[in-house]
mmCIF file of C-alpha atoms and ligand atoms in Angstrom:
data_model
loop_
_atom_site.group_PDB
_atom_site.id
_atom_site.type_symbol
_atom_site.label_atom_id
_atom_site.label_comp_id
_atom_site.label_asym_id
_atom_site.label_seq_id
_atom_site.Cartn_x
_atom_site.Cartn_y
_atom_site.Cartn_z
ATOM 1 C CA MET P 1 116.763 84.676 80.034
ATOM 2 C CA GLU P 2 114.221 81.735 79.548
ATOM 3 C CA LYS P 3 116.914 79.512 81.107
ATOM 4 C CA LEU P 4 117.274 81.823 84.172
ATOM 5 C CA ILE P 5 113.548 81.909 84.662
ATOM 6 C CA GLU P 6 112.987 78.246 84.515
ATOM 7 C CA GLN P 7 115.999 77.518 86.890
ATOM 8 C CA LEU P 8 114.466 79.814 89.418
ATOM 9 C CA ASP P 9 110.944 78.125 88.927
ATOM 10 C CA VAL P 10 109.240 81.488 88.675
ATOM 11 C CA PRO P 11 105.697 81.244 87.151
ATOM 12 C CA HIS P 12 106.000 82.718 83.749
ATOM 13 C CA ARG P 13 104.731 82.877 80.206
ATOM 14 C CA CYS P 14 106.805 83.550 76.925
ATOM 15 C CA GLN P 15 106.033 86.051 74.223
ATOM 16 C CA VAL P 16 102.977 87.521 75.957
ATOM 17 C CA PRO P 17 101.251 90.425 74.162
ATOM 18 C CA LEU P 18 101.381 93.433 76.603
ATOM 19 C CA GLY P 19 98.704 95.330 74.782
ATOM 20 C CA PRO P 20 95.711 93.767 76.634
ATOM 21 C CA LEU P 21 97.623 94.383 79.942
ATOM 22 C CA THR P 22 97.765 98.189 79.390
ATOM 23 C CA TRP P 23 94.910 100.803 79.080
ATOM 24 C CA TYR P 24 96.120 101.814 75.633
ATOM 25 C CA GLY P 25 95.646 98.361 74.421
ATOM 26 C CA VAL P 26 98.603 98.689 72.008
ATOM 27 C CA GLY P 27 102.131 97.300 71.803
ATOM 28 C CA GLY P 28 103.916 94.188 71.239
ATOM 29 C CA PRO P 29 104.847 91.059 73.467
ATOM 30 C CA ALA P 30 107.056 90.806 76.532
ATOM 31 C CA ARG P 31 109.672 88.131 75.717
ATOM 32 C CA VAL P 32 108.867 86.809 79.199
ATOM 33 C CA LEU P 33 106.083 87.819 81.553
ATOM 34 C CA ALA P 34 107.008 86.608 85.069
ATOM 35 C CA ARG P 35 104.679 86.643 88.274
ATOM 36 C CA PRO P 36 106.947 85.836 91.074
ATOM 37 C CA SER P 37 105.274 84.080 93.980
ATOM 38 C CA SER P 38 107.424 85.544 96.851
ATOM 39 C CA VAL P 39 109.558 88.420 97.794
ATOM 40 C CA GLN P 40 112.547 86.030 97.977
ATOM 41 C CA GLN P 41 111.763 84.610 94.371
ATOM 42 C CA LEU P 42 111.584 88.270 92.916
ATOM 43 C CA SER P 43 114.947 88.961 94.505
ATOM 44 C CA GLN P 44 116.525 85.851 92.947
ATOM 45 C CA LEU P 45 115.185 86.914 89.674
ATOM 46 C CA ALA P 46 116.374 90.440 89.979
ATOM 47 C CA ALA P 47 119.956 89.257 90.856
ATOM 48 C CA GLY P 48 120.021 86.842 88.147
ATOM 49 C CA CYS P 49 118.905 89.547 85.607
ATOM 50 C CA ARG P 50 121.578 91.888 87.047
ATOM 51 C CA GLU P 51 124.317 89.371 86.646
ATOM 52 C CA GLU P 52 123.383 88.445 83.065
ATOM 53 C CA GLY P 53 122.485 91.936 81.929
ATOM 54 C CA ILE P 54 118.774 91.085 81.289
ATOM 55 C CA PRO P 55 116.515 94.156 81.226
ATOM 56 C CA ILE P 56 113.741 93.773 83.815
ATOM 57 C CA TYR P 57 110.497 95.842 83.923
ATOM 58 C CA VAL P 58 107.622 96.070 86.293
ATOM 59 C CA LEU P 59 104.209 96.426 85.146
ATOM 60 C CA GLY P 60 101.295 97.678 87.428
ATOM 61 C CA SER P 61 97.811 98.009 85.836
ATOM 62 C CA GLY P 62 99.286 99.625 82.601
ATOM 63 C CA ALA P 63 97.399 102.786 83.020
ATOM 64 C CA ASN P 64 100.126 104.985 82.196
ATOM 65 C CA LEU P 65 102.007 102.979 79.881
ATOM 66 C CA LEU P 66 102.909 103.137 76.072
ATOM 67 C CA VAL P 67 104.522 99.842 74.938
ATOM 68 C CA ALA P 68 106.161 100.015 71.613
ATOM 69 C CA ASP P 69 104.799 97.831 68.689
ATOM 70 C CA THR P 70 108.112 95.849 68.823
ATOM 71 C CA GLY P 71 107.401 94.886 72.513
ATOM 72 C CA VAL P 72 110.063 94.430 75.254
ATOM 73 C CA ASP P 73 113.127 92.185 74.818
ATOM 74 C CA GLY P 74 113.416 91.474 78.435
ATOM 75 C CA ILE P 75 111.485 90.187 81.636
ATOM 76 C CA VAL P 76 108.317 92.110 82.590
ATOM 77 C CA VAL P 77 107.216 91.453 86.158
ATOM 78 C CA GLN P 78 103.809 91.649 87.328
ATOM 79 C CA LEU P 79 103.196 91.644 91.205
ATOM 80 C CA THR P 80 99.817 89.830 91.040
ATOM 81 C CA ASP P 81 100.696 87.003 93.340
ATOM 82 C CA PRO P 82 98.595 87.135 96.706
ATOM 83 C CA ALA P 83 102.141 87.711 98.310
ATOM 84 C CA PHE P 84 102.188 91.315 96.994
ATOM 85 C CA ARG P 85 98.361 92.019 97.231
ATOM 86 C CA GLN P 86 98.152 91.910 101.083
ATOM 87 C CA LEU P 87 96.073 94.609 103.038
ATOM 88 C CA HIS P 88 96.278 95.103 106.782
ATOM 89 C CA ILE P 89 94.474 97.819 108.723
ATOM 90 C CA ALA P 90 95.567 98.540 112.195
ATOM 91 C CA GLY P 91 94.046 101.632 113.705
ATOM 92 C CA ALA P 92 94.517 104.394 111.204
ATOM 93 C CA THR P 93 97.785 102.658 109.565
ATOM 94 C CA VAL P 94 97.199 100.845 106.462
ATOM 95 C CA THR P 95 99.879 98.405 105.252
ATOM 96 C CA VAL P 96 99.355 97.429 101.586
ATOM 97 C CA GLY P 97 100.999 95.368 98.899
ATOM 98 C CA ALA P 98 102.157 97.069 95.648
ATOM 99 C CA GLY P 99 100.006 94.779 93.524
ATOM 100 C CA PHE P 100 96.652 95.848 95.416
ATOM 101 C CA ASP P 101 94.194 97.585 93.177
ATOM 102 C CA LEU P 102 94.017 101.195 94.191
ATOM 103 C CA ALA P 103 90.342 101.574 93.521
ATOM 104 C CA ARG P 104 89.737 98.794 95.914
ATOM 105 C CA LEU P 105 92.003 100.441 98.456
ATOM 106 C CA VAL P 106 90.004 103.740 98.199
ATOM 107 C CA ILE P 107 86.799 101.978 98.713
ATOM 108 C CA ALA P 108 88.018 99.508 101.556
ATOM 109 C CA THR P 109 89.596 102.394 103.553
ATOM 110 C CA ALA P 110 86.621 104.688 103.259
ATOM 111 C CA ARG P 111 84.283 101.748 104.487
ATOM 112 C CA ALA P 112 86.593 101.209 107.346
ATOM 113 C CA GLY P 113 86.030 105.006 108.223
ATOM 114 C CA LEU P 114 89.729 106.088 107.245
ATOM 115 C CA GLY P 115 89.930 109.253 105.426
ATOM 116 C CA GLY P 116 92.787 110.516 103.077
ATOM 117 C CA LEU P 117 92.559 108.455 99.920
ATOM 118 C CA GLU P 118 89.409 109.881 98.643
ATOM 119 C CA ALA P 119 91.348 112.203 96.199
ATOM 120 C CA LEU P 120 92.428 109.083 94.269
ATOM 121 C CA ALA P 121 88.961 107.834 93.293
ATOM 122 C CA GLY P 122 88.626 107.029 89.784
ATOM 123 C CA ILE P 123 92.441 106.722 89.177
ATOM 124 C CA PRO P 124 93.265 103.296 87.552
ATOM 125 C CA ALA P 125 96.491 101.946 89.324
ATOM 126 C CA THR P 126 98.152 99.477 91.394
ATOM 127 C CA VAL P 127 99.439 100.821 94.759
ATOM 128 C CA GLY P 128 103.066 100.393 93.422
ATOM 129 C CA GLY P 129 102.287 102.369 90.220
ATOM 130 C CA ALA P 130 100.372 105.060 92.091
ATOM 131 C CA ILE P 131 103.325 105.438 94.462
ATOM 132 C CA ARG P 132 105.946 105.610 91.685
ATOM 133 C CA MET P 133 103.895 108.343 89.830
ATOM 134 C CA ASN P 134 102.593 109.879 92.923
ATOM 135 C CA ALA P 135 99.102 109.716 91.434
ATOM 136 C CA GLY P 136 96.729 112.118 92.290
ATOM 137 C CA GLY P 137 94.719 115.343 90.995
ATOM 138 C CA ALA P 138 92.881 118.350 91.905
ATOM 139 C CA TYR P 139 91.965 116.934 95.467
ATOM 140 C CA GLY P 140 95.388 115.714 96.398
ATOM 141 C CA ASP P 141 98.000 112.949 95.979
ATOM 142 C CA ILE P 142 99.130 109.480 97.250
ATOM 143 C CA GLY P 143 102.274 110.827 98.430
ATOM 144 C CA SER P 144 100.984 112.830 101.312
ATOM 145 C CA ARG P 145 99.816 109.604 102.928
ATOM 146 C CA VAL P 146 102.990 107.403 102.509
ATOM 147 C CA GLN P 147 104.915 106.805 105.755
ATOM 148 C CA ARG P 148 107.132 104.076 104.744
ATOM 149 C CA VAL P 149 107.883 102.016 101.695
ATOM 150 C CA GLN P 150 109.431 98.642 101.296
ATOM 151 C CA VAL P 151 111.732 98.568 98.118
ATOM 152 C CA MET P 152 113.932 96.301 96.279
ATOM 153 C CA ASP P 153 116.812 97.549 94.083
ATOM 154 C CA ALA P 154 117.654 95.950 90.707
ATOM 155 C CA ALA P 155 120.128 93.679 92.289
ATOM 156 C CA GLY P 156 117.461 92.060 94.550
ATOM 157 C CA HIS P 157 118.332 93.934 97.734
ATOM 158 C CA LEU P 158 115.377 94.756 100.093
ATOM 159 C CA TYR P 159 115.373 97.782 102.187
ATOM 160 C CA HIS P 160 113.008 100.399 103.639
ATOM 161 C CA ARG P 161 112.406 104.089 103.069
ATOM 162 C CA ASP P 162 110.857 106.308 105.625
ATOM 163 C CA ARG P 163 108.891 109.580 105.560
ATOM 164 C CA ASP P 164 111.818 111.850 106.445
ATOM 165 C CA ASP P 165 113.602 110.571 103.500
ATOM 166 C CA LEU P 166 110.718 110.516 100.878
ATOM 167 C CA VAL P 167 110.140 113.336 98.584
ATOM 168 C CA PHE P 168 106.791 113.397 96.585
ATOM 169 C CA SER P 169 106.130 116.189 94.087
ATOM 170 C CA TYR P 170 103.936 116.552 91.101
ATOM 171 C CA ARG P 171 103.526 113.069 89.442
ATOM 172 C CA ARG P 172 107.075 112.232 90.867
ATOM 173 C CA SER P 173 108.839 110.473 93.800
ATOM 174 C CA ASN P 174 112.390 110.341 94.697
ATOM 175 C CA ILE P 175 111.994 106.568 95.263
ATOM 176 C CA VAL P 176 114.659 105.205 92.490
ATOM 177 C CA ALA P 177 114.604 101.493 93.534
ATOM 178 C CA ARG P 178 113.356 99.151 90.860
ATOM 179 C CA PHE P 179 110.547 97.670 92.697
ATOM 180 C CA ILE P 180 108.093 99.024 95.231
ATOM 181 C CA LEU P 181 106.784 96.107 97.265
ATOM 182 C CA GLU P 182 104.756 97.441 100.022
ATOM 183 C CA ALA P 183 103.578 100.766 101.597
ATOM 184 C CA GLU P 184 102.491 102.038 105.004
ATOM 185 C CA LEU P 185 99.972 104.699 104.791
ATOM 186 C CA GLU P 186 98.853 107.040 107.563
ATOM 187 C CA LEU P 187 95.080 107.794 107.447
ATOM 188 C CA GLU P 188 92.557 109.600 109.594
ATOM 189 C CA ARG P 189 89.636 108.294 111.485
ATOM 190 C CA GLU P 190 86.657 109.979 109.903
ATOM 191 C CA ASP P 191 82.726 109.211 109.505
ATOM 192 C CA ALA P 192 82.468 106.374 106.844
ATOM 193 C CA GLU P 193 79.161 107.909 105.413
ATOM 194 C CA GLU P 194 80.912 111.150 104.918
ATOM 195 C CA LEU P 195 83.829 109.334 103.238
ATOM 196 C CA ARG P 196 81.587 107.545 100.963
ATOM 197 C CA ARG P 197 80.152 110.877 99.859
ATOM 198 C CA ARG P 198 83.388 112.338 99.190
ATOM 199 C CA VAL P 199 84.690 109.310 97.195
ATOM 200 C CA LYS P 200 81.557 109.733 95.131
ATOM 201 C CA LYS P 201 82.194 113.558 94.703
ATOM 202 C CA VAL P 202 85.702 113.094 93.506
ATOM 203 C CA PHE P 203 84.750 110.137 91.081
ATOM 204 C CA PHE P 204 81.912 112.190 89.308
ATOM 205 C CA TYR P 205 84.233 115.301 89.137
ATOM 206 C CA LYS P 206 86.660 113.103 87.335
ATOM 207 C CA LYS P 207 84.007 111.450 85.163
ATOM 208 C CA ASN P 208 82.583 114.788 84.178
ATOM 209 C CA THR P 209 85.997 116.347 83.201
ATOM 210 C CA GLN P 210 87.852 113.501 81.564
ATOM 211 C CA PRO P 211 87.109 110.921 78.984
ATOM 212 C CA LEU P 212 87.310 107.842 81.220
ATOM 213 C CA ALA P 213 85.550 105.363 78.627
ATOM 214 C CA GLY P 214 87.927 105.331 75.900
ATOM 215 C CA ARG P 215 91.462 103.898 75.647
ATOM 216 C CA SER P 216 93.906 106.197 76.961
ATOM 217 C CA ALA P 217 96.685 106.621 79.697
ATOM 218 C CA GLY P 218 95.128 109.613 81.408
ATOM 219 C CA CYS P 219 97.112 112.701 81.030
ATOM 220 C CA ALA P 220 99.728 112.346 78.271
ATOM 221 C CA PHE P 221 101.778 115.472 79.466
ATOM 222 C CA LYS P 222 102.491 116.895 82.752
ATOM 223 C CA ASN P 223 100.807 120.147 83.548
ATOM 224 C CA LEU P 224 103.621 123.000 83.265
ATOM 225 C CA MET P 225 104.531 124.488 86.766
ATOM 226 C CA GLN P 226 106.683 126.991 85.195
ATOM 227 C CA LEU P 227 106.665 128.812 81.721
ATOM 228 C CA PRO P 228 109.674 130.405 80.112
ATOM 229 C CA ASP P 229 110.156 134.176 80.275
ATOM 230 C CA GLU P 230 109.256 134.567 76.556
ATOM 231 C CA ALA P 231 105.662 132.921 77.004
ATOM 232 C CA ALA P 232 102.746 135.434 77.342
ATOM 233 C CA PRO P 233 102.051 136.037 80.923
ATOM 234 C CA ASP P 234 98.516 134.930 80.739
ATOM 235 C CA THR P 235 99.446 131.520 79.013
ATOM 236 C CA PRO P 236 97.532 129.050 81.085
ATOM 237 C CA LEU P 237 99.670 126.419 82.776
ATOM 238 C CA ALA P 238 97.494 123.358 81.850
ATOM 239 C CA ALA P 239 99.198 121.279 79.259
ATOM 240 C CA GLY P 240 95.813 120.281 77.837
ATOM 241 C CA LYS P 241 94.927 124.123 77.374
ATOM 242 C CA LEU P 242 98.157 124.600 75.449
ATOM 243 C CA ILE P 243 97.479 121.641 73.106
ATOM 244 C CA GLU P 244 93.852 123.102 72.536
ATOM 245 C CA MET P 245 95.352 126.591 71.781
ATOM 246 C CA ALA P 246 97.604 124.894 69.327
ATOM 247 C CA GLY P 247 94.498 123.728 67.442
ATOM 248 C CA LEU P 248 95.217 120.026 68.204
ATOM 249 C CA LYS P 249 92.138 119.098 69.802
ATOM 250 C CA GLY P 250 90.417 116.048 67.963
ATOM 251 C CA HIS P 251 93.750 115.831 65.812
ATOM 252 C CA ARG P 252 94.198 112.444 64.501
ATOM 253 C CA ILE P 253 97.246 110.380 63.246
ATOM 254 C CA GLY P 254 96.246 106.951 62.205
ATOM 255 C CA GLY P 255 94.248 105.444 65.013
ATOM 256 C CA ALA P 256 95.614 107.907 67.571
ATOM 257 C CA GLN P 257 93.538 110.920 68.415
ATOM 258 C CA VAL P 258 93.692 113.843 70.757
ATOM 259 C CA SER P 259 90.493 113.709 72.825
ATOM 260 C CA PRO P 260 87.968 116.006 71.535
ATOM 261 C CA ARG P 261 86.875 116.321 75.277
ATOM 262 C CA HIS P 262 90.102 116.712 76.948
ATOM 263 C CA ALA P 263 93.116 117.738 75.066
ATOM 264 C CA ASN P 264 95.650 116.127 77.421
ATOM 265 C CA PHE P 265 94.146 112.719 76.801
ATOM 266 C CA LEU P 266 95.197 110.771 73.735
ATOM 267 C CA LEU P 267 92.799 108.049 72.805
ATOM 268 C CA ALA P 268 93.690 104.818 70.857
ATOM 269 C CA LEU P 269 90.719 104.191 68.518
ATOM 270 C CA ASP P 270 90.194 101.090 66.529
ATOM 271 C CA GLY P 271 93.311 99.870 64.636
ATOM 272 C CA CYS P 272 95.587 102.097 66.641
ATOM 273 C CA THR P 273 99.281 101.206 67.052
ATOM 274 C CA ALA P 274 101.888 102.204 69.392
ATOM 275 C CA ALA P 275 103.645 104.092 66.314
ATOM 276 C CA ASP P 276 100.463 106.164 65.768
ATOM 277 C CA LEU P 277 100.411 107.221 69.514
ATOM 278 C CA GLU P 278 104.189 107.938 69.247
ATOM 279 C CA ALA P 279 103.750 110.064 66.147
ATOM 280 C CA LEU P 280 100.773 112.012 67.762
ATOM 281 C CA LEU P 281 103.007 112.567 71.127
ATOM 282 C CA THR P 282 105.968 113.930 68.864
ATOM 283 C CA HIS P 283 103.646 115.950 66.815
ATOM 284 C CA ILE P 284 101.964 117.713 69.812
ATOM 285 C CA GLU P 285 105.361 118.299 71.277
ATOM 286 C CA GLN P 286 106.724 119.946 68.231
ATOM 287 C CA THR P 287 103.644 122.019 67.572
ATOM 288 C CA VAL P 288 103.413 123.281 71.065
ATOM 289 C CA LEU P 289 107.071 124.156 70.901
ATOM 290 C CA ASP P 290 106.842 126.008 67.642
ATOM 291 C CA ARG P 291 103.728 127.894 68.801
ATOM 292 C CA PHE P 292 104.480 128.737 72.346
ATOM 293 C CA ASN P 293 108.159 127.905 73.023
ATOM 294 C CA VAL P 294 107.113 125.412 75.668
ATOM 295 C CA ARG P 295 108.670 122.217 75.868
ATOM 296 C CA LEU P 296 106.027 119.616 77.085
ATOM 297 C CA GLU P 297 107.103 116.953 79.476
ATOM 298 C CA ARG P 298 105.502 113.427 78.999
ATOM 299 C CA GLU P 299 103.748 111.880 81.782
ATOM 300 C CA ILE P 300 103.217 108.706 80.248
ATOM 301 C CA ILE P 301 105.967 106.111 80.304
ATOM 302 C CA THR P 302 107.057 104.455 77.076
ATOM 303 C CA TRP P 303 108.472 101.062 77.037
ATOM 304 C CA PRO P 304 111.134 100.011 76.071
HETATM 305 C C1 FAD I 401 91.594 106.864 82.481
HETATM 306 C C2 FAD I 401 92.672 107.120 83.095
HETATM 307 C C3 FAD I 401 92.495 108.231 83.937
HETATM 308 C C4 FAD I 401 93.827 108.644 84.726
HETATM 309 N N1 FAD I 401 93.673 109.540 85.630
HETATM 310 C C5 FAD I 401 94.750 110.086 86.436
HETATM 311 C C6 FAD I 401 94.945 110.905 87.510
HETATM 312 O O1 FAD I 401 93.654 111.611 87.695
HETATM 313 N N2 FAD I 401 95.796 111.218 88.297
HETATM 314 C C7 FAD I 401 97.001 110.438 87.874
HETATM 315 O O2 FAD I 401 97.930 110.799 88.718
HETATM 316 N N3 FAD I 401 97.141 109.527 87.027
HETATM 317 C C8 FAD I 401 95.970 109.340 86.166
HETATM 318 N N4 FAD I 401 96.120 108.334 85.263
HETATM 319 C C9 FAD I 401 97.433 107.641 84.947
HETATM 320 C C10 FAD I 401 97.493 106.424 85.813
HETATM 321 O O3 FAD I 401 96.364 106.105 86.465
HETATM 322 C C11 FAD I 401 98.575 106.688 87.046
HETATM 323 O O4 FAD I 401 99.838 107.041 86.534
HETATM 324 C C12 FAD I 401 98.900 105.359 87.830
HETATM 325 O O5 FAD I 401 99.698 105.653 88.937
HETATM 326 C C13 FAD I 401 99.615 104.113 86.953
HETATM 327 O O6 FAD I 401 99.589 103.173 87.941
HETATM 328 P P1 FAD I 401 99.815 101.727 87.193
HETATM 329 O O7 FAD I 401 99.654 100.657 88.299
HETATM 330 O O8 FAD I 401 98.811 101.351 86.097
HETATM 331 O O9 FAD I 401 101.231 101.782 86.672
HETATM 332 P P2 FAD I 401 101.856 101.424 85.184
HETATM 333 O O10 FAD I 401 101.167 102.193 84.135
HETATM 334 O O11 FAD I 401 101.774 99.956 85.042
HETATM 335 O O12 FAD I 401 103.334 101.769 85.409
HETATM 336 C C14 FAD I 401 103.633 103.065 85.346
HETATM 337 C C15 FAD I 401 104.990 103.165 85.860
HETATM 338 O O13 FAD I 401 105.245 102.744 87.426
HETATM 339 C C16 FAD I 401 106.127 101.763 87.390
HETATM 340 N N5 FAD I 401 105.642 100.688 88.414
HETATM 341 C C17 FAD I 401 104.380 100.131 88.419
HETATM 342 N N6 FAD I 401 104.354 99.340 89.481
HETATM 343 C C18 FAD I 401 105.539 99.537 90.201
HETATM 344 C C19 FAD I 401 106.024 98.826 91.339
HETATM 345 N N7 FAD I 401 105.492 97.963 92.065
HETATM 346 N N8 FAD I 401 107.278 99.228 91.723
HETATM 347 C C20 FAD I 401 108.046 100.003 90.951
HETATM 348 N N9 FAD I 401 107.559 100.665 89.759
HETATM 349 C C21 FAD I 401 106.272 100.484 89.465
HETATM 350 C C22 FAD I 401 106.222 101.075 85.923
HETATM 351 O O14 FAD I 401 107.346 100.348 85.753
HETATM 352 C C23 FAD I 401 106.025 102.426 85.183
HETATM 353 O O15 FAD I 401 107.340 102.993 85.018
HETATM 354 C C24 FAD I 401 94.910 107.804 84.596
HETATM 355 C C25 FAD I 401 94.951 106.813 83.736
HETATM 356 C C26 FAD I 401 93.913 106.556 82.769
HETATM 357 C C27 FAD I 401 93.935 105.381 81.904
#
């Protein structure tokens, strides 16, 4: 794979620790970390990987990722080049590259008097990662604003998907293409001062209800939309509540701990390893299954 990447002249580094590039801060190295400088270069890289059977991954801001201690034996792509971080505002239509920082986008659009993204205040993400995960919360999600995306499949083919054909649901989208490259968002003209207030309100709501300061990946498990028949009818739907009711708030395995503040956040304390977090995830899944007969679904993504 090193040969392929050198042939294509893609900016890259070898054996790069992925921990510092994720919010958990744990995990081993990527065999190759590549930062392509154009869509065409990414396309050539994807096609080459497909041909040679090399695994290829895409990393956003690492806010929803748990990388194994053994790392990733493949090519990890980051869309950090300016080619993937463009922002254009035309009327109420915003066209933004997948590598653009979501927090900056929320502020830039609010300042431009464009409403619709305030719900995303305080969510760490790149635009690509936010769309892939349909990031959102109590106030709404990004999917409701997406009109069109430019994507690339694992063989390097570029195409668009339009609103009629896009489905966003809770922390999920029907975009299966390997790379999201750019999105067109439809916003609404609103008063910039009022938007600033709303962004602040959402941000403080999040800060007051979630442990944003520790090393985490946000909610570890999806909140449950449906409970099995056997579950008590008054069982709350929130995964955090079930974890708390199972007596696991504050529970610790090695350096991994269930947040004492919000039971759906797992914290990586000093000395934490990916194995500690994986063991804690598994322990929570098993305990909640045994106690409530509910199978929790992970929201965080694990690599490889
Ligand atoms: C403190 C904290 C609070 C959080 N609060 C929330 C919240 O309120 N609501 C919420 O929804 N989430 C929340 N999260 C989780 C996280 O912010 C979101 O899941 C976010 O969308 C992840 O984006 P990212 O760019 O960091 O993606 P990453 O974590 O880097 O990647 C996540 C997945 O997206 C894929 N991906 C990334 N970029 C692309 C791309 N360009 N094309 C295709 N696939 C891509 C990756 O391959 C991976 O599968 C929180 C996380 C933290 C650490």
